[in-house]
Short mmCIF file of C-alpha atoms in Angstrom, two decimals:
data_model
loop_
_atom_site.label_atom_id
_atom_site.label_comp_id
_atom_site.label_asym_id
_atom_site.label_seq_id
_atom_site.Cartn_x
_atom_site.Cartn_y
_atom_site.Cartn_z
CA UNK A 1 12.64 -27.89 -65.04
CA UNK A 2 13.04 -24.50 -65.69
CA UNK A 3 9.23 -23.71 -65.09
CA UNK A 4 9.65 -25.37 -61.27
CA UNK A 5 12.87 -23.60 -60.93
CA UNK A 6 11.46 -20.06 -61.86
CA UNK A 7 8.65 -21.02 -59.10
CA UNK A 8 10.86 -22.13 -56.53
CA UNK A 9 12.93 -19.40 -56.35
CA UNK A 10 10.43 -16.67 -54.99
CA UNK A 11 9.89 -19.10 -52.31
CA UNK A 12 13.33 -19.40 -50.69
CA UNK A 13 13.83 -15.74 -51.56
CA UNK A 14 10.29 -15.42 -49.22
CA UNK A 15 12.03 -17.92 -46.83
CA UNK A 16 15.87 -15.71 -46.54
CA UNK A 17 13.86 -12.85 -46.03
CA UNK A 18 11.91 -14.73 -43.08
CA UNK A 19 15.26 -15.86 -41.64
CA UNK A 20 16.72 -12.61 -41.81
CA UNK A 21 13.75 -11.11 -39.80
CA UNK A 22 13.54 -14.08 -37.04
CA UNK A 23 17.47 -12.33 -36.51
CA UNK A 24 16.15 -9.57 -35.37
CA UNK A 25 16.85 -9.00 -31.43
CA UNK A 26 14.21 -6.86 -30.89
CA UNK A 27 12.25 -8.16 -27.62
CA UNK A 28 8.40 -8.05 -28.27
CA UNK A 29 5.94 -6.99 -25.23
CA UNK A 30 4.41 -10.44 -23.82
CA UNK A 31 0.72 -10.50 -23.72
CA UNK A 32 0.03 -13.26 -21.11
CA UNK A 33 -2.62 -13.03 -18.44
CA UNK A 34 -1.69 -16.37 -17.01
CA UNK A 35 2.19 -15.12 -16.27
CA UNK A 36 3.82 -15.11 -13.12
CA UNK A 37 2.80 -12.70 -10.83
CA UNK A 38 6.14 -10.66 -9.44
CA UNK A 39 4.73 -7.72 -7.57
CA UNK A 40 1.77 -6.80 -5.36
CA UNK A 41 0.53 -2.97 -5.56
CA UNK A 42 -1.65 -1.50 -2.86
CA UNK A 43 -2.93 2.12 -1.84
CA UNK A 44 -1.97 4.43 0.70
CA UNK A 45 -2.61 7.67 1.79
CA UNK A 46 0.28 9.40 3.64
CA UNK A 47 -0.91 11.65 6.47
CA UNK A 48 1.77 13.94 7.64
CA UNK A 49 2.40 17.38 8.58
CA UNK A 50 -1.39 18.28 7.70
CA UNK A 51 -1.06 17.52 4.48
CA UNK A 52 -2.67 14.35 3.03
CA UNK A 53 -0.27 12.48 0.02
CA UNK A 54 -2.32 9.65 -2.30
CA UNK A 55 0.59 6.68 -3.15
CA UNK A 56 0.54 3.24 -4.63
CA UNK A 57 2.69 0.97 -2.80
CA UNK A 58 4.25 -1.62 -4.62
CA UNK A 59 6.58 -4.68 -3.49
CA UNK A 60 7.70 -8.26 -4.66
CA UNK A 61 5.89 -11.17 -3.78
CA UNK A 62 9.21 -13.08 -3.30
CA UNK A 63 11.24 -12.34 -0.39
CA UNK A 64 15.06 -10.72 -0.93
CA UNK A 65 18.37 -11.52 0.97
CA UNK A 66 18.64 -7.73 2.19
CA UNK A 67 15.75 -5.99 4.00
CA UNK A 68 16.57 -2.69 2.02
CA UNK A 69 16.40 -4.17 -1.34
CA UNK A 70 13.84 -1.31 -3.56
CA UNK A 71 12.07 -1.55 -7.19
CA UNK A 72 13.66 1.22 -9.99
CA UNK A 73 9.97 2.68 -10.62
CA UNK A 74 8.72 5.83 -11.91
CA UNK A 75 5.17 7.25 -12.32
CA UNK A 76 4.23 10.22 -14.17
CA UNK A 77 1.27 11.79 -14.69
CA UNK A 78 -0.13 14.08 -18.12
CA UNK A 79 -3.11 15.37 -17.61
CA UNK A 80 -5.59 12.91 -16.02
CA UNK A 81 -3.10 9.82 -17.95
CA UNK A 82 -1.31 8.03 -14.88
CA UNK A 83 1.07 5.89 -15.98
CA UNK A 84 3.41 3.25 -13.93
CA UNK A 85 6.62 1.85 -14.93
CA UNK A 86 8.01 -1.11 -12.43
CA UNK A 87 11.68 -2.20 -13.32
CA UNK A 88 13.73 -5.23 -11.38
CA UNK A 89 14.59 -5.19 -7.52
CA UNK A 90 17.88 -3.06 -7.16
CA UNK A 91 20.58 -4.32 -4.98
CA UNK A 92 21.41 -1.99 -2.18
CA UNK A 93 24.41 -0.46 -1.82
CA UNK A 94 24.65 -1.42 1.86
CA UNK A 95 22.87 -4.45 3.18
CA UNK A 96 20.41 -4.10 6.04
CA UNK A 97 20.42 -7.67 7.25
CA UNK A 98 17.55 -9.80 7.03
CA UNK A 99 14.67 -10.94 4.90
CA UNK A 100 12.30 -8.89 3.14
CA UNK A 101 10.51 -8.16 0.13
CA UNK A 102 11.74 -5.06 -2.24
CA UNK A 103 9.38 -2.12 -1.90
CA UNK A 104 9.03 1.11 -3.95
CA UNK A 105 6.73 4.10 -3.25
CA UNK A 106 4.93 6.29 -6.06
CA UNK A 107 3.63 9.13 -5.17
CA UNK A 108 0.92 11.45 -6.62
CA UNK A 109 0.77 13.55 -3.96
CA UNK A 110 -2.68 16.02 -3.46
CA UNK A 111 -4.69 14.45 -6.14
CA UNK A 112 -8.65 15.90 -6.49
CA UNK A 113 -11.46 14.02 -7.11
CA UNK A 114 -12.11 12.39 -10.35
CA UNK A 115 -11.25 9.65 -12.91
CA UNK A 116 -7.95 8.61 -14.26
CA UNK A 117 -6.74 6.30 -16.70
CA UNK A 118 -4.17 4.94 -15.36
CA UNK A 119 -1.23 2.17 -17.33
CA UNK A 120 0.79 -0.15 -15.44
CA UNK A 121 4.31 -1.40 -17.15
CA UNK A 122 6.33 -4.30 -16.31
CA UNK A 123 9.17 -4.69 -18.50
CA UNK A 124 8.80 -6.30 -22.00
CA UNK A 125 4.99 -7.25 -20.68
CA UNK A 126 2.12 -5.60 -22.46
CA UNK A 127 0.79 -2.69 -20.33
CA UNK A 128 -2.39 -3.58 -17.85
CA UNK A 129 -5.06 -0.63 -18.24
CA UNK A 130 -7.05 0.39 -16.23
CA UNK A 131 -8.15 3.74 -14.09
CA UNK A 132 -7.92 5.21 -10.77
CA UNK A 133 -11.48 6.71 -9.25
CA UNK A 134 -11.09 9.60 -6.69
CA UNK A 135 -13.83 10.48 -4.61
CA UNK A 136 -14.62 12.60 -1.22
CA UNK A 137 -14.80 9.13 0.42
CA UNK A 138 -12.47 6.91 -0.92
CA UNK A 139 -9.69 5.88 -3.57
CA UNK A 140 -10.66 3.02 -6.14
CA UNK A 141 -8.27 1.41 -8.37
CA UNK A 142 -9.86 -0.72 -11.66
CA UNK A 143 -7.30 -2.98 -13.51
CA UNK A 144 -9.58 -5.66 -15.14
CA UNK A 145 -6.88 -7.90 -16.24
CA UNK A 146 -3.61 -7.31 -14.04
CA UNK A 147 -0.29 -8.59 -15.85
CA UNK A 148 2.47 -9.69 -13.39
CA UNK A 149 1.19 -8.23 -10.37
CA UNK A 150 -1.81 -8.72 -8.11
CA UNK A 151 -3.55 -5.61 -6.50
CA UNK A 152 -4.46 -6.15 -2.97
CA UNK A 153 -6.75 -3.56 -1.86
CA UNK A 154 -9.05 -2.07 -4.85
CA UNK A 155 -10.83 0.43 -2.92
CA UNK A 156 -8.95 2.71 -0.24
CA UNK A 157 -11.20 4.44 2.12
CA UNK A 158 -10.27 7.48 3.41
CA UNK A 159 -9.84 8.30 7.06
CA UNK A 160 -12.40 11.43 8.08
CA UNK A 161 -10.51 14.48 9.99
CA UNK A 162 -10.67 14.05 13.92
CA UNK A 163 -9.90 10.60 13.90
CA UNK A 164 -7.53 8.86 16.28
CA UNK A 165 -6.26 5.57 15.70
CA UNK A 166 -3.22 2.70 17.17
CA UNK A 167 -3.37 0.62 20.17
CA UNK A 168 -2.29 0.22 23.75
CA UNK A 169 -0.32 -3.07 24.75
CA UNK A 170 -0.19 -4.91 28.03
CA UNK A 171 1.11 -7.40 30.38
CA UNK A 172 -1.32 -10.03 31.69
CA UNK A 173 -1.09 -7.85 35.30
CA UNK A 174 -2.10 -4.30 33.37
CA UNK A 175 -5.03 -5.94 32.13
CA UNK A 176 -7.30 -3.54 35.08
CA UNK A 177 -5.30 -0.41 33.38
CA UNK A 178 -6.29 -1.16 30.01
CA UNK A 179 -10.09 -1.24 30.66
CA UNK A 180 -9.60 1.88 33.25
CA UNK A 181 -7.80 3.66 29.98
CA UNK A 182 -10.68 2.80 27.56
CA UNK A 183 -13.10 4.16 30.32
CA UNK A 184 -11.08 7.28 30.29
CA UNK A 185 -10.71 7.90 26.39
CA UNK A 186 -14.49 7.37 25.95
CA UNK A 187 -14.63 10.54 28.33
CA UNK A 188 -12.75 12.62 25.75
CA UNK A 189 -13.46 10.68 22.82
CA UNK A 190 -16.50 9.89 20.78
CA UNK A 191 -17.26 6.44 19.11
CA UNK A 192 -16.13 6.13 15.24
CA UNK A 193 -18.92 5.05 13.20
CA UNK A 194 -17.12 4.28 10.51
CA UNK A 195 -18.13 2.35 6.86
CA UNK A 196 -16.58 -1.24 7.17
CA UNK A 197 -13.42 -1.40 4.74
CA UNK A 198 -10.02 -0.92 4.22
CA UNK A 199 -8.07 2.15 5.83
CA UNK A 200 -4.73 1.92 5.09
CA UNK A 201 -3.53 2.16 8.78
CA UNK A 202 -6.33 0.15 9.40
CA UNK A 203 -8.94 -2.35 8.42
CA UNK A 204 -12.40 -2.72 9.89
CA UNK A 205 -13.79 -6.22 9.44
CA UNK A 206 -17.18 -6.88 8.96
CA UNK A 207 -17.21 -8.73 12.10
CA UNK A 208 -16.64 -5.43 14.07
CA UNK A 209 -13.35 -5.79 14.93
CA UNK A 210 -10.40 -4.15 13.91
CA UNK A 211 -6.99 -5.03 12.28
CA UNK A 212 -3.74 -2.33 12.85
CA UNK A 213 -1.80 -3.09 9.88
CA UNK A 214 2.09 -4.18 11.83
CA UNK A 215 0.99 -3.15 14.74
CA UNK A 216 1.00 -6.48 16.31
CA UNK A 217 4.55 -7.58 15.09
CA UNK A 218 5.67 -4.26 16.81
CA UNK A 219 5.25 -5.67 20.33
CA UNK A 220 4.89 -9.19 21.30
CA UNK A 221 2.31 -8.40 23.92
CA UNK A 222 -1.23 -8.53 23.81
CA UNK A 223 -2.78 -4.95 22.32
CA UNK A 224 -5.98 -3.82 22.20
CA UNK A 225 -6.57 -1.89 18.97
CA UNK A 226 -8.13 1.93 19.20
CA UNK A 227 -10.03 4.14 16.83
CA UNK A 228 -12.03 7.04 18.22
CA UNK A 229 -13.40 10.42 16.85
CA UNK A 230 -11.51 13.21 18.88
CA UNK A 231 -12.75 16.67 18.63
CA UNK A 232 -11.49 17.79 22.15
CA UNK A 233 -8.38 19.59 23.55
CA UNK A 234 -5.68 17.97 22.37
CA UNK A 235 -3.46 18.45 25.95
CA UNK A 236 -6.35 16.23 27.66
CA UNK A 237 -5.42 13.37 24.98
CA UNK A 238 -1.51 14.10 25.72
CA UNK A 239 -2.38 14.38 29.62
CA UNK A 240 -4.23 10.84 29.96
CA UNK A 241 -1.80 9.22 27.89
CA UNK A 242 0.98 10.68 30.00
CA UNK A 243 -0.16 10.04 33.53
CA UNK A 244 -0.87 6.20 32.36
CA UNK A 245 3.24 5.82 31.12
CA UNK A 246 3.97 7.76 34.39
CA UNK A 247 1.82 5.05 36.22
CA UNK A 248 2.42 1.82 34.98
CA UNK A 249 5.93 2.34 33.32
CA UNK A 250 6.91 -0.55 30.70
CA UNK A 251 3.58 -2.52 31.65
CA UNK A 252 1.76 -1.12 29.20
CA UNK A 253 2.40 0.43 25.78
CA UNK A 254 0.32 2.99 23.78
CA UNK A 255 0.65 3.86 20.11
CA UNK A 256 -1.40 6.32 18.91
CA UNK A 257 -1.69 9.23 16.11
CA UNK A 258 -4.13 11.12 14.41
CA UNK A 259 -5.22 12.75 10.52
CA UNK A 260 -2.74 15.10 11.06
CA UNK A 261 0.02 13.03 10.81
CA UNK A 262 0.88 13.29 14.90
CA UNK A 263 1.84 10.41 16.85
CA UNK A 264 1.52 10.05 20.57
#
């Protein structure tokens, strides 16, 4: 009895000590490539002022009740190490009325070309690895095995100086305007031969044909989308645009800007 007793008692000592650890609070990082995605990161590069500014967008998947709702995020960057941290959707302060998804904006500003390893944190879920490629032509973001969030655009291309981009909108009775305007701009403008892909601002299908991003949910007329290579004067863009407002007043609607971050 003795003998069993002398064996036994290592074992619930092994088992106290097991019970004391399964205590602990600690949270552990979940490593779980099947878990439910919360956010959806995409590229951008801000044009403005000149100056060109490299950012990933991030936002929820799942709508909020306010349409100013943002993600507490941070990203830092030592040496060519870019690392992401994405934290819960804040409640505003003030709620802007309406449905929309909570959006946060990292940015990373000038960035040369080259390759960076880049981490991606979610909370208590293990880190997703991966690295950012930046080239002459175009921004390309690797994350082989994305945890909680979905990337939707890989591979940002980026939009060559002298570019002009948006759209012009119409009523059915400016139709006659809109192909006199297109007739015009070709006269100052050349065509944009650009590599099918994603823009940013906007997305040229293999098709040929061109998505604008929210351009379309900005008007609820039809639009004709625009992008042209513009190396003239920049008053003979301002003048044609101007004398076809003058003429056909709230008939027709054009939205356009250019590398330089100007809108006209």
């Amino acid at each position: 009895m003795l003998a069993y007793l002398s064996k036994m008692v290592p074992m619930l000592c092994l088992l106290l000590v097991m019970q004391a650890c399964n205590t602990d609070k600690t949270e552990t990082p979940v490593l779980d490539t099947e878990i439910e995605k919360e956010y959806e990161l995409d590229l951008w590069e801000n044009l403005s002022n000149q100056t060109r500014a490299f950012q990933i967008r991030a936002n929820t998947i799942k709508s909020q009740d306010c349409l100013n709702y943002f993600i507490e995020s941070s990203i830092t960057r030592k040496g060519n190490n870019i690392e992401i941290n994405l934290g819960k959707p804040q409640i505003p302060s003030v709620c802007e009325r309406g449905i929309g998804t909570a959006k946060s904006s990292l940015d990373l500003g000038a960035i040369s070309n080259g390759v960076y390893p880049c981490t991606i944190k979610l909370g208590q879920i293990v880190p997703s690895t991966g690295r950012l490629v930046v080239s002459n032509g175009s921004f390309f973001l690797s994350m082989p095995t994305p945890i909680g969030f979905r990337v939707l655009h890989n591979t940002l291309l980026r939009i060559p100086d002298n570019t002009i981009w948006g759209y012009i909108g119409y009523d059915a009775v400016a139709q006659p305007a809109v192909v006199q305007f297109f007739n015009d701009l070709a006269n100052i403008s050349q065509t944009n031969d650009l590599p099918k892909g994603y823009y940013g601002y906007f997305n040229l299908l293999e098709n040929g044909s061109i998505e604008l991003g929210n351009a379309q949910g900005s008007t609820d007329r039809p639009i004709q989308p625009i992008v042209r290579r513009f190396t003239a004067n920049e008053n003979d863009l301002e003048k044609l645009i101007q004398t076809y407002r003058d003429k056909y007043g709230q008939s027709i609607l054009i939205r356009l800007r250019n590398t330089a971050g100007k809108e006209y």
